CSV table of N, CA and C in Angstrom, one decimal:
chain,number,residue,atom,x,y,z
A,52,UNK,N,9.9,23.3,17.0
A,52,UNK,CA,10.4,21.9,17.1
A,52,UNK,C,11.2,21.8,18.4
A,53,UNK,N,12.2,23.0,19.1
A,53,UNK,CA,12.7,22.7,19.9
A,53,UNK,C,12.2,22.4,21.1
A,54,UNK,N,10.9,23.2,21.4
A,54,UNK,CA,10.1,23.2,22.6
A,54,UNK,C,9.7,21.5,22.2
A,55,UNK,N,9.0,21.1,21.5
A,55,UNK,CA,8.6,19.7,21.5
A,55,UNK,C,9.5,18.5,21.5
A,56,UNK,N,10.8,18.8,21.2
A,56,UNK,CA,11.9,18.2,21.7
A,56,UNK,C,12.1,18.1,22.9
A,57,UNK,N,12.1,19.2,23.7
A,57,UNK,CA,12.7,19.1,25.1
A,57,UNK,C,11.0,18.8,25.8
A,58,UNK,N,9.7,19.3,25.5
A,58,UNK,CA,8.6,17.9,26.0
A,58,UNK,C,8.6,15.9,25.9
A,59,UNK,N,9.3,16.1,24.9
A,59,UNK,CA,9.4,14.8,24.8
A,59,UNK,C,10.3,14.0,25.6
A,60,UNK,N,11.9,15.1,25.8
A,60,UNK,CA,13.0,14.0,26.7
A,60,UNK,C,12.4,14.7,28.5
A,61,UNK,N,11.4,15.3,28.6
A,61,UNK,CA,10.8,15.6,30.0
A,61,UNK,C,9.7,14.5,30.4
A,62,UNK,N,8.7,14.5,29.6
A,62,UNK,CA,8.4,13.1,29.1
A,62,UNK,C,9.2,11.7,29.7
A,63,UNK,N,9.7,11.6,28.7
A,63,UNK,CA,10.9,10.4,28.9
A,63,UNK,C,11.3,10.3,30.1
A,64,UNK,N,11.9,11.5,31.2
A,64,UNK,CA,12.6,11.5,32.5
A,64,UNK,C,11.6,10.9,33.3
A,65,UNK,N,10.6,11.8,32.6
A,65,UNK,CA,8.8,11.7,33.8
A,65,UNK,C,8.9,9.3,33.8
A,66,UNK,N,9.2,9.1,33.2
A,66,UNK,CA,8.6,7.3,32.8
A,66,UNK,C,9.7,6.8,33.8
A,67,UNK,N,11.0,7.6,33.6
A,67,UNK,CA,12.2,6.7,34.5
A,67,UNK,C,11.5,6.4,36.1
A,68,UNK,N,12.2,4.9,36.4
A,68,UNK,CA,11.7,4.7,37.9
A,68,UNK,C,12.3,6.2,38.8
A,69,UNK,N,11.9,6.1,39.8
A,69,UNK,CA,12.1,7.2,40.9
A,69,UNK,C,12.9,7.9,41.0
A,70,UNK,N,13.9,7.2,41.7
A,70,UNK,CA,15.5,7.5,41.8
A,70,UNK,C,16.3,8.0,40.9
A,71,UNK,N,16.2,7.2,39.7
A,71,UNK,CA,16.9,7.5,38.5
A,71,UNK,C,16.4,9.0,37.6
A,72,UNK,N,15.3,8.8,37.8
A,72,UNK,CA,14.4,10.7,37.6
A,72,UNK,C,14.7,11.7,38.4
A,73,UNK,N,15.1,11.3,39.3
A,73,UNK,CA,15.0,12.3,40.4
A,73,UNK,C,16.6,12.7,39.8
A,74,UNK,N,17.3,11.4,40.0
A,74,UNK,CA,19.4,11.9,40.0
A,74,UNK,C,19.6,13.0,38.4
A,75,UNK,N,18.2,12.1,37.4
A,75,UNK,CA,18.7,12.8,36.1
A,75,UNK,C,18.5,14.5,36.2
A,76,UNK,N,16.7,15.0,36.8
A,76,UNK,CA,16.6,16.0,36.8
A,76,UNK,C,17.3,16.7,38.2
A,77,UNK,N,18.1,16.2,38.9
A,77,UNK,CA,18.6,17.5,39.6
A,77,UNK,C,20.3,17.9,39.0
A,78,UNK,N,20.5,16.4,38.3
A,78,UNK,CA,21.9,16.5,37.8
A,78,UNK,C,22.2,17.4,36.0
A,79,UNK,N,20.8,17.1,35.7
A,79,UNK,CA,21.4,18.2,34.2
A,79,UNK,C,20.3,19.1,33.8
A,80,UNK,N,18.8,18.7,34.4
A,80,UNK,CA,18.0,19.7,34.3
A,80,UNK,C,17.9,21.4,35.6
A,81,UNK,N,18.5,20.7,36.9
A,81,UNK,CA,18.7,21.6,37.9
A,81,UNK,C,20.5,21.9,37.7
A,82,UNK,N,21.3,21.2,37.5
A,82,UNK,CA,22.8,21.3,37.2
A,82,UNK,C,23.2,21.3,38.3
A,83,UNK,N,23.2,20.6,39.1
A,83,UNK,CA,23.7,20.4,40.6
A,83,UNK,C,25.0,19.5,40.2
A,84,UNK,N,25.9,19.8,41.2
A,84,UNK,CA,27.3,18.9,41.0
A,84,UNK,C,27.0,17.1,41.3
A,85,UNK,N,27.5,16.6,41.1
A,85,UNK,CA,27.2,15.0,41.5
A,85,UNK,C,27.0,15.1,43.3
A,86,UNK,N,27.9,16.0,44.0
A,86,UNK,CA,28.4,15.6,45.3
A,86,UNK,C,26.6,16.4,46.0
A,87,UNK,N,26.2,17.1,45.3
A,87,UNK,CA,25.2,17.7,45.5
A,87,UNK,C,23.9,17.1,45.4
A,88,UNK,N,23.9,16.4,44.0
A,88,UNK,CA,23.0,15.2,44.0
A,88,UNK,C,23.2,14.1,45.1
A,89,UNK,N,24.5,13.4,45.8
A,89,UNK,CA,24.6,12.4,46.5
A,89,UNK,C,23.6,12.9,47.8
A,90,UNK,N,24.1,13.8,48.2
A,90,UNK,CA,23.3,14.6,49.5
A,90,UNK,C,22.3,14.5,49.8
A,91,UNK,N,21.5,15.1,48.3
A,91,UNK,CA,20.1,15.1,48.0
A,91,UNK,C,19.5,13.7,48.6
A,92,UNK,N,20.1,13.0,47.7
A,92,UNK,CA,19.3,11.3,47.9
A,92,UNK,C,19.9,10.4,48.8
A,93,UNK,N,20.5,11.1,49.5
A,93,UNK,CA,21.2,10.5,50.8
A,93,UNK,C,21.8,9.0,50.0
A,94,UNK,N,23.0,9.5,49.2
A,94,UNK,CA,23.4,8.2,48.6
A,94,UNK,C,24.6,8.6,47.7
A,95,UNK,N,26.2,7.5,47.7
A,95,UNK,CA,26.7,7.7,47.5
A,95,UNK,C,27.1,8.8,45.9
A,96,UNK,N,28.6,9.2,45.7
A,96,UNK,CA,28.7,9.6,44.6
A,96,UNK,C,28.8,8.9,43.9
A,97,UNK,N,29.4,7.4,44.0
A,97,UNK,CA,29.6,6.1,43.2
A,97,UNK,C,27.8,6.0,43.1
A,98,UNK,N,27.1,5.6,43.8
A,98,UNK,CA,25.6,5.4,43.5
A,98,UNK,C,24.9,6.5,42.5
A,99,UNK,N,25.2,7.5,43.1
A,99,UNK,CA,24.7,8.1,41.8
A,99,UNK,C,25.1,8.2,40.7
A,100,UNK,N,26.7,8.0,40.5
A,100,UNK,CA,27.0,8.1,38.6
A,100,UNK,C,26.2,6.9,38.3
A,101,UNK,N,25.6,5.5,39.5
A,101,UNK,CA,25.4,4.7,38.8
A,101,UNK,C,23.7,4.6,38.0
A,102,UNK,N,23.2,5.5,39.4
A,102,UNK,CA,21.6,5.7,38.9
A,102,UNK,C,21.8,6.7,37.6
A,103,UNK,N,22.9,7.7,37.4
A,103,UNK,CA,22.7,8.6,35.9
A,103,UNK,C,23.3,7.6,34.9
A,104,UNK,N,23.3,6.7,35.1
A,104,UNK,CA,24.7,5.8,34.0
A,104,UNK,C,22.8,5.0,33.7
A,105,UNK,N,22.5,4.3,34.7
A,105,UNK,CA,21.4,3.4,34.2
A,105,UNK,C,20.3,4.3,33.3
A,106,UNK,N,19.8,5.5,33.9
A,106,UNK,CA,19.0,6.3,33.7
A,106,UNK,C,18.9,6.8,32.4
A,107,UNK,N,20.2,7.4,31.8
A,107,UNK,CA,20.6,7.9,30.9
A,107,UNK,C,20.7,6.7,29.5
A,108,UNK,N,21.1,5.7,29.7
A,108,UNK,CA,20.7,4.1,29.1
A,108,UNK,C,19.3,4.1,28.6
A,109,UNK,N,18.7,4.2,29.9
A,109,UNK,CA,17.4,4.0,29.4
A,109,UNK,C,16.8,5.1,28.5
A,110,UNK,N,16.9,6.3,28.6
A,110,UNK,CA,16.7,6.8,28.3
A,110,UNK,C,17.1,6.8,26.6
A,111,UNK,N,18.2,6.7,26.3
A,111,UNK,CA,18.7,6.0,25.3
A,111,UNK,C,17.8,5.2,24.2
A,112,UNK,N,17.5,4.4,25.2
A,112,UNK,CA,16.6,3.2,24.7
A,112,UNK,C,15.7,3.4,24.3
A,113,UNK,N,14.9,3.9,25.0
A,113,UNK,CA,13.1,4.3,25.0
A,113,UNK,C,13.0,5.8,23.6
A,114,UNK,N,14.0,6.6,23.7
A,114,UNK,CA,14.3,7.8,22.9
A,114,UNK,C,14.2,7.0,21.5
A,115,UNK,N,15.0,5.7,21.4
A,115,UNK,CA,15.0,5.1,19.7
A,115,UNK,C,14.2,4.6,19.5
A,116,UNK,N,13.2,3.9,20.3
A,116,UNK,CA,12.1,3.4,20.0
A,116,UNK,C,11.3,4.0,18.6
A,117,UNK,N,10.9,3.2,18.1
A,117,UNK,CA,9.5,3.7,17.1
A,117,UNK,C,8.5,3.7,18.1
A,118,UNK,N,8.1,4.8,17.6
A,118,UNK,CA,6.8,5.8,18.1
A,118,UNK,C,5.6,4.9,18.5
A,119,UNK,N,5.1,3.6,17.5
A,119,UNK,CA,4.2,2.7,17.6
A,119,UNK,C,4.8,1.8,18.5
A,120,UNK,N,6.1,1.4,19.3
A,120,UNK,CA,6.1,0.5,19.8
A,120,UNK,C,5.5,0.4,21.0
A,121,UNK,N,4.8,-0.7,21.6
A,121,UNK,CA,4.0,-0.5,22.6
A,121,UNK,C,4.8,-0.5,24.2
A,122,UNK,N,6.2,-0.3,24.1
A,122,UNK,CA,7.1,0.3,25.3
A,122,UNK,C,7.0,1.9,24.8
A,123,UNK,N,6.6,1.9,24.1
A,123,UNK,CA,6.8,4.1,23.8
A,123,UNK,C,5.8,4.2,24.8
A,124,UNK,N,4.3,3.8,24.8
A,124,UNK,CA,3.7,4.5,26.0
A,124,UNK,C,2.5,5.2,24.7
């Protein structure tokens, strides 16, 4: 079950727009510091807590969805 857990929130990251995929997986799936993530995407450290703040929301969101709803995908 745990492998199909962690397909599912990879999944999930894969649906986030661009930016916000990108900040999530280099910030907790690669573990890069924030200041490291800013670099990456040529963008502030305030911009990025904000794309992991939005990201992680959504993520949120879409994670409680029922399965049949037609935003699950």
């Amino acid at each position: 079950l745990e492998a199909e857990e962690r397909e599912f929130v990879r999944r999930l990251i894969d649906e986030l727009p661009g930016l916000e995929c990108l900040a999530i997986r280099l910030r907790y799936i690669e573990e890069r510091p924030i200041a490291a993530v800013a670099g990456h995407l040529l963008r502030s450290e305030a911009g990025v807590r904000g794309l992991l703040k939005r990201g992680l929301a959504r993520l949120r969101r879409r994670a409680s969805e029922p399965a049949d709803s037609p935003a699950a995908g």
